[in-house]
Amino acid sequence: MTGLESIINQIAGDGQKEAGEILAQAKQKADEIAENAKSEGAEKVRAVLKDGERKAQDIRDRAQSAAELEQRNQMLVFKQELIQEAIGAARDSLENAPDEEYFETLLALYKRFAQEGRGEMHLNKKDIDRLPDDFLARMRKAVPEAEVTISPRPHKIESGFMLVYGGVDINCTFRAIFEDAYEELRDAAGRLLFPVA
């Protein structure tokens, strides 16, 4: 081997050795970068998963709150329906009470709403037909200062009566009485149907 070949071989050997070292360093650096990237990627994956879990929990919480609100609203509607039914049943029981009881209720309303002076009581046809003979006398005894007569003409009302004093009408129908007292009746029915423990 000539000196030139020997130098070339030595240069080639040194180049290969240096290339191997550079390659080893590059591989080590690539491994470090890959390891760091893997660690950063895993950290990002954990952060994304944690954020996803938080969002999923928020969605579950909102869904549960919405379901609870809907349940409360449905329960409130149900309670209101029951209260309405109870009030309706109370009114029905007054309207369909036996004659003696029915007219006692009318007399109690008359005592409460009658005014001093001349007036006229208007009843429906059914009530005129079953009016007790002594009812007018009982009215006069109950409120002597009121000079109220009973109209023989039927009035278009379901139950109860209308008191007319000149141009002033006092609506004493069961419908009007129940409407006026609706809030009190609703609260009372609510307490009876749904007592608070």
PDB file of C-alpha atoms in Angstrom:
ATOM      1  CA  MET A   1       0.000   0.000   0.000  1.00  0.00           C
ATOM      2  CA  THR A   2       1.335   3.326  -0.912  1.00  0.00           C
ATOM      3  CA  GLY A   3       1.592   6.286   1.389  1.00  0.00           C
ATOM      4  CA  LEU A   4      -1.236   8.013  -0.384  1.00  0.00           C
ATOM      5  CA  GLU A   5      -3.503   5.039   0.026  1.00  0.00           C
ATOM      6  CA  SER A   6      -2.511   4.832   3.649  1.00  0.00           C
ATOM      7  CA  ILE A   7      -3.346   8.521   4.191  1.00  0.00           C
ATOM      8  CA  ILE A   8      -6.640   8.094   2.331  1.00  0.00           C
ATOM      9  CA  ASN A   9      -7.461   5.029   4.423  1.00  0.00           C
ATOM     10  CA  GLN A  10      -6.549   6.856   7.592  1.00  0.00           C
ATOM     11  CA  ILE A  11      -8.655   9.900   6.555  1.00  0.00           C
ATOM     12  CA  ALA A  12     -11.518   7.563   5.618  1.00  0.00           C
ATOM     13  CA  GLY A  13     -11.196   5.721   8.936  1.00  0.00           C
ATOM     14  CA  ASP A  14     -11.058   8.956  10.875  1.00  0.00           C
ATOM     15  CA  GLY A  15     -14.080  10.249   8.876  1.00  0.00           C
ATOM     16  CA  GLN A  16     -15.994   7.064   9.586  1.00  0.00           C
ATOM     17  CA  LYS A  17     -15.096   7.232  13.241  1.00  0.00           C
ATOM     18  CA  GLU A  18     -16.126  10.897  13.410  1.00  0.00           C
ATOM     19  CA  ALA A  19     -19.313  10.172  11.423  1.00  0.00           C
ATOM     20  CA  GLY A  20     -20.111   7.347  13.829  1.00  0.00           C
ATOM     21  CA  GLU A  21     -19.596   9.660  16.819  1.00  0.00           C
ATOM     22  CA  ILE A  22     -21.757  12.372  15.179  1.00  0.00           C
ATOM     23  CA  LEU A  23     -24.366   9.752  14.340  1.00  0.00           C
ATOM     24  CA  ALA A  24     -24.309   8.438  17.939  1.00  0.00           C
ATOM     25  CA  GLN A  25     -24.654  11.991  19.308  1.00  0.00           C
ATOM     26  CA  ALA A  26     -27.479  12.725  16.868  1.00  0.00           C
ATOM     27  CA  LYS A  27     -29.212   9.484  17.869  1.00  0.00           C
ATOM     28  CA  GLN A  28     -28.813  10.346  21.551  1.00  0.00           C
ATOM     29  CA  LYS A  29     -30.133  13.854  20.904  1.00  0.00           C
ATOM     30  CA  ALA A  30     -33.046  12.396  18.877  1.00  0.00           C
ATOM     31  CA  ASP A  31     -33.798   9.972  21.707  1.00  0.00           C
ATOM     32  CA  GLU A  32     -33.793  12.856  24.219  1.00  0.00           C
ATOM     33  CA  ILE A  33     -36.050  14.920  21.975  1.00  0.00           C
ATOM     34  CA  ALA A  34     -38.361  11.932  21.470  1.00  0.00           C
ATOM     35  CA  GLU A  35     -38.443  11.263  25.215  1.00  0.00           C
ATOM     36  CA  ASN A  36     -39.202  14.931  25.936  1.00  0.00           C
ATOM     37  CA  ALA A  37     -41.852  14.971  23.222  1.00  0.00           C
ATOM     38  CA  LYS A  38     -43.344  11.784  24.615  1.00  0.00           C
ATOM     39  CA  SER A  39     -43.380  13.290  28.110  1.00  0.00           C
ATOM     40  CA  GLU A  40     -44.853  16.580  26.850  1.00  0.00           C
ATOM     41  CA  GLY A  41     -47.377  14.656  24.735  1.00  0.00           C
ATOM     42  CA  ALA A  42     -48.382  12.546  27.696  1.00  0.00           C
ATOM     43  CA  GLU A  43     -48.733  15.725  29.774  1.00  0.00           C
ATOM     44  CA  LYS A  44     -50.887  17.283  27.048  1.00  0.00           C
ATOM     45  CA  VAL A  45     -52.956  14.113  26.815  1.00  0.00           C
ATOM     46  CA  ARG A  46     -53.463  14.179  30.607  1.00  0.00           C
ATOM     47  CA  ALA A  47     -54.451  17.871  30.438  1.00  0.00           C
ATOM     48  CA  VAL A  48     -56.907  17.186  27.589  1.00  0.00           C
ATOM     49  CA  LEU A  49     -58.360  14.201  29.474  1.00  0.00           C
ATOM     50  CA  LYS A  50     -58.681  16.228  32.679  1.00  0.00           C
ATOM     51  CA  ASP A  51     -60.378  19.081  30.781  1.00  0.00           C
ATOM     52  CA  GLY A  52     -62.683  16.556  29.073  1.00  0.00           C
ATOM     53  CA  GLU A  53     -63.597  14.987  32.421  1.00  0.00           C
ATOM     54  CA  ARG A  54     -64.316  18.437  33.875  1.00  0.00           C
ATOM     55  CA  LYS A  55     -66.517  19.355  30.894  1.00  0.00           C
ATOM     56  CA  ALA A  56     -68.296  15.996  31.077  1.00  0.00           C
ATOM     57  CA  GLN A  57     -68.928  16.521  34.809  1.00  0.00           C
ATOM     58  CA  ASP A  58     -70.256  20.029  34.080  1.00  0.00           C
ATOM     59  CA  ILE A  59     -72.619  18.549  31.491  1.00  0.00           C
ATOM     60  CA  ARG A  60     -73.732  15.843  33.957  1.00  0.00           C
ATOM     61  CA  ASP A  61     -74.251  18.477  36.686  1.00  0.00           C
ATOM     62  CA  ARG A  62     -76.275  20.711  34.361  1.00  0.00           C
ATOM     63  CA  ALA A  63     -78.329  17.752  33.159  1.00  0.00           C
ATOM     64  CA  GLN A  64     -79.010  16.694  36.761  1.00  0.00           C
ATOM     65  CA  SER A  65     -79.964  20.266  37.742  1.00  0.00           C
ATOM     66  CA  ALA A  66     -82.256  20.517  34.719  1.00  0.00           C
ATOM     67  CA  ALA A  67     -83.846  17.164  35.568  1.00  0.00           C
ATOM     68  CA  GLU A  68     -84.361  18.210  39.208  1.00  0.00           C
ATOM     69  CA  LEU A  69     -85.861  21.535  38.107  1.00  0.00           C
ATOM     70  CA  GLU A  70     -88.179  19.761  35.667  1.00  0.00           C
ATOM     71  CA  GLN A  71     -89.195  17.327  38.425  1.00  0.00           C
ATOM     72  CA  ARG A  72     -89.931  20.219  40.813  1.00  0.00           C
ATOM     73  CA  ASN A  73     -91.927  22.007  38.103  1.00  0.00           C
ATOM     74  CA  GLN A  74     -93.944  18.876  37.353  1.00  0.00           C
ATOM     75  CA  MET A  75     -94.570  18.334  41.069  1.00  0.00           C
ATOM     76  CA  LEU A  76     -95.705  21.960  41.407  1.00  0.00           C
ATOM     77  CA  VAL A  77     -98.100  21.555  38.467  1.00  0.00           C
ATOM     78  CA  PHE A  78     -99.389  18.319  39.983  1.00  0.00           C
ATOM     79  CA  LYS A  79     -99.921  19.983  43.387  1.00  0.00           C
ATOM     80  CA  GLN A  80    -101.709  22.921  41.753  1.00  0.00           C
ATOM     81  CA  GLU A  81    -103.989  20.524  39.877  1.00  0.00           C
ATOM     82  CA  LEU A  82    -104.812  18.679  43.104  1.00  0.00           C
ATOM     83  CA  ILE A  83    -105.509  21.956  44.891  1.00  0.00           C
ATOM     84  CA  GLN A  84    -107.767  23.078  42.019  1.00  0.00           C
ATOM     85  CA  GLU A  85    -109.621  19.771  42.216  1.00  0.00           C
ATOM     86  CA  ALA A  86    -110.027  20.120  45.984  1.00  0.00           C
ATOM     87  CA  ILE A  87    -111.393  23.666  45.621  1.00  0.00           C
ATOM     88  CA  GLY A  88    -113.694  22.526  42.805  1.00  0.00           C
ATOM     89  CA  ALA A  89    -114.928  19.619  44.943  1.00  0.00           C
ATOM     90  CA  ALA A  90    -115.630  22.000  47.847  1.00  0.00           C
ATOM     91  CA  ARG A  91    -117.628  24.282  45.555  1.00  0.00           C
ATOM     92  CA  ASP A  92    -119.487  21.303  44.074  1.00  0.00           C
ATOM     93  CA  SER A  93    -120.362  20.059  47.542  1.00  0.00           C
ATOM     94  CA  LEU A  94    -121.867  23.459  48.403  1.00  0.00           C
ATOM     95  CA  GLU A  95    -123.776  23.671  45.120  1.00  0.00           C
ATOM     96  CA  ASN A  96    -125.124  20.122  45.456  1.00  0.00           C
ATOM     97  CA  ALA A  97    -125.787  20.164  49.195  1.00  0.00           C
ATOM     98  CA  PRO A  98    -129.209  19.079  50.447  1.00  0.00           C
ATOM     99  CA  ASP A  99    -131.755  21.895  50.272  1.00  0.00           C
ATOM    100  CA  GLU A 100    -131.703  22.736  53.988  1.00  0.00           C
ATOM    101  CA  GLU A 101    -127.896  22.941  54.073  1.00  0.00           C
ATOM    102  CA  TYR A 102    -127.777  24.846  50.772  1.00  0.00           C
ATOM    103  CA  PHE A 103    -130.181  27.534  51.943  1.00  0.00           C
ATOM    104  CA  GLU A 104    -128.379  27.810  55.308  1.00  0.00           C
ATOM    105  CA  THR A 105    -125.260  28.634  53.287  1.00  0.00           C
ATOM    106  CA  LEU A 106    -127.209  31.248  51.286  1.00  0.00           C
ATOM    107  CA  LEU A 107    -128.511  32.759  54.531  1.00  0.00           C
ATOM    108  CA  ALA A 108    -124.958  32.962  55.928  1.00  0.00           C
ATOM    109  CA  LEU A 109    -123.821  34.733  52.738  1.00  0.00           C
ATOM    110  CA  TYR A 110    -126.804  37.065  52.955  1.00  0.00           C
ATOM    111  CA  LYS A 111    -125.916  38.001  56.562  1.00  0.00           C
ATOM    112  CA  ARG A 112    -122.409  38.815  55.421  1.00  0.00           C
ATOM    113  CA  PHE A 113    -123.235  40.871  52.311  1.00  0.00           C
ATOM    114  CA  ALA A 114    -126.683  42.410  52.930  1.00  0.00           C
ATOM    115  CA  GLN A 115    -126.761  46.174  53.256  1.00  0.00           C
ATOM    116  CA  GLU A 116    -129.160  48.600  54.830  1.00  0.00           C
ATOM    117  CA  GLY A 117    -131.920  49.787  52.495  1.00  0.00           C
ATOM    118  CA  ARG A 118    -134.105  48.450  49.716  1.00  0.00           C
ATOM    119  CA  GLY A 119    -132.741  45.689  47.551  1.00  0.00           C
ATOM    120  CA  GLU A 120    -133.607  42.577  45.631  1.00  0.00           C
ATOM    121  CA  MET A 121    -132.165  39.051  45.732  1.00  0.00           C
ATOM    122  CA  HIS A 122    -131.899  37.199  42.426  1.00  0.00           C
ATOM    123  CA  LEU A 123    -131.731  33.394  42.369  1.00  0.00           C
ATOM    124  CA  ASN A 124    -131.535  30.831  39.567  1.00  0.00           C
ATOM    125  CA  LYS A 125    -134.642  28.876  38.486  1.00  0.00           C
ATOM    126  CA  LYS A 126    -133.691  25.725  40.420  1.00  0.00           C
ATOM    127  CA  ASP A 127    -133.315  27.705  43.658  1.00  0.00           C
ATOM    128  CA  ILE A 128    -136.573  29.626  43.153  1.00  0.00           C
ATOM    129  CA  ASP A 129    -138.407  26.331  42.649  1.00  0.00           C
ATOM    130  CA  ARG A 130    -137.052  24.818  45.882  1.00  0.00           C
ATOM    131  CA  LEU A 131    -136.967  27.980  48.014  1.00  0.00           C
ATOM    132  CA  PRO A 132    -138.131  27.258  51.589  1.00  0.00           C
ATOM    133  CA  ASP A 133    -141.367  29.026  52.496  1.00  0.00           C
ATOM    134  CA  ASP A 134    -139.820  30.749  55.497  1.00  0.00           C
ATOM    135  CA  PHE A 135    -136.615  31.898  53.775  1.00  0.00           C
ATOM    136  CA  LEU A 136    -137.644  35.542  53.327  1.00  0.00           C
ATOM    137  CA  ALA A 137    -138.703  35.726  56.984  1.00  0.00           C
ATOM    138  CA  ARG A 138    -135.352  34.252  58.041  1.00  0.00           C
ATOM    139  CA  MET A 139    -133.551  36.832  55.859  1.00  0.00           C
ATOM    140  CA  ARG A 140    -135.446  39.706  57.499  1.00  0.00           C
ATOM    141  CA  LYS A 141    -134.745  38.344  60.968  1.00  0.00           C
ATOM    142  CA  ALA A 142    -131.036  37.890  60.167  1.00  0.00           C
ATOM    143  CA  VAL A 143    -130.561  41.455  58.854  1.00  0.00           C
ATOM    144  CA  PRO A 144    -133.515  43.611  59.977  1.00  0.00           C
ATOM    145  CA  GLU A 145    -132.119  46.879  58.564  1.00  0.00           C
ATOM    146  CA  ALA A 146    -132.054  45.426  55.022  1.00  0.00           C
ATOM    147  CA  GLU A 147    -135.315  45.633  53.093  1.00  0.00           C
ATOM    148  CA  VAL A 148    -134.569  42.909  50.549  1.00  0.00           C
ATOM    149  CA  THR A 149    -137.188  41.054  48.543  1.00  0.00           C
ATOM    150  CA  ILE A 150    -136.705  37.928  46.440  1.00  0.00           C
ATOM    151  CA  SER A 151    -137.222  38.402  42.708  1.00  0.00           C
ATOM    152  CA  PRO A 152    -139.658  35.879  41.203  1.00  0.00           C
ATOM    153  CA  ARG A 153    -137.769  36.041  37.885  1.00  0.00           C
ATOM    154  CA  PRO A 154    -134.888  33.538  37.592  1.00  0.00           C
ATOM    155  CA  HIS A 155    -131.413  34.945  37.056  1.00  0.00           C
ATOM    156  CA  LYS A 156    -128.755  33.241  34.891  1.00  0.00           C
ATOM    157  CA  ILE A 157    -126.377  32.117  37.612  1.00  0.00           C
ATOM    158  CA  GLU A 158    -125.178  28.649  38.576  1.00  0.00           C
ATOM    159  CA  SER A 159    -125.612  28.931  42.327  1.00  0.00           C
ATOM    160  CA  GLY A 160    -125.743  31.461  45.106  1.00  0.00           C
ATOM    161  CA  PHE A 161    -127.457  34.796  44.456  1.00  0.00           C
ATOM    162  CA  MET A 162    -127.087  38.379  43.314  1.00  0.00           C
ATOM    163  CA  LEU A 163    -128.064  41.251  45.601  1.00  0.00           C
ATOM    164  CA  VAL A 164    -129.159  44.365  43.726  1.00  0.00           C
ATOM    165  CA  TYR A 165    -129.379  47.711  45.490  1.00  0.00           C
ATOM    166  CA  GLY A 166    -130.423  50.297  42.903  1.00  0.00           C
ATOM    167  CA  GLY A 167    -127.524  50.306  40.451  1.00  0.00           C
ATOM    168  CA  VAL A 168    -125.186  48.321  42.699  1.00  0.00           C
ATOM    169  CA  ASP A 169    -124.884  44.556  42.195  1.00  0.00           C
ATOM    170  CA  ILE A 170    -123.289  42.419  44.870  1.00  0.00           C
ATOM    171  CA  ASN A 171    -122.236  39.111  43.360  1.00  0.00           C
ATOM    172  CA  CYS A 172    -122.785  36.383  45.935  1.00  0.00           C
ATOM    173  CA  THR A 173    -122.618  33.472  43.511  1.00  0.00           C
ATOM    174  CA  PHE A 174    -120.510  30.562  44.665  1.00  0.00           C
ATOM    175  CA  ARG A 175    -118.271  31.094  41.635  1.00  0.00           C
ATOM    176  CA  ALA A 176    -117.578  34.726  42.637  1.00  0.00           C
ATOM    177  CA  ILE A 177    -117.113  33.848  46.309  1.00  0.00           C
ATOM    178  CA  PHE A 178    -114.610  31.125  45.423  1.00  0.00           C
ATOM    179  CA  GLU A 179    -112.786  33.376  42.949  1.00  0.00           C
ATOM    180  CA  ASP A 180    -112.499  36.174  45.523  1.00  0.00           C
ATOM    181  CA  ALA A 181    -111.189  33.788  48.162  1.00  0.00           C
ATOM    182  CA  TYR A 182    -109.088  31.731  45.736  1.00  0.00           C
ATOM    183  CA  GLU A 183    -105.683  32.529  47.259  1.00  0.00           C
ATOM    184  CA  GLU A 184    -106.859  31.769  50.797  1.00  0.00           C
ATOM    185  CA  LEU A 185    -108.572  28.586  49.633  1.00  0.00           C
ATOM    186  CA  ARG A 186    -105.496  27.565  47.629  1.00  0.00           C
ATOM    187  CA  ASP A 187    -103.235  28.055  50.643  1.00  0.00           C
ATOM    188  CA  ALA A 188    -105.621  26.216  52.967  1.00  0.00           C
ATOM    189  CA  ALA A 189    -106.026  23.326  50.514  1.00  0.00           C
ATOM    190  CA  GLY A 190    -102.267  23.220  50.047  1.00  0.00           C
ATOM    191  CA  ARG A 191    -101.717  22.956  53.810  1.00  0.00           C
ATOM    192  CA  LEU A 192    -104.309  20.166  54.075  1.00  0.00           C
ATOM    193  CA  LEU A 193    -103.089  18.210  51.050  1.00  0.00           C
ATOM    194  CA  PHE A 194     -99.349  18.765  51.515  1.00  0.00           C
ATOM    195  CA  PRO A 195     -98.552  19.374  55.196  1.00  0.00           C
ATOM    196  CA  VAL A 196     -94.988  20.425  55.921  1.00  0.00           C
ATOM    197  CA  ALA A 197     -93.352  18.027  58.332  1.00  0.00           C
TER     198      ALA A 197
END
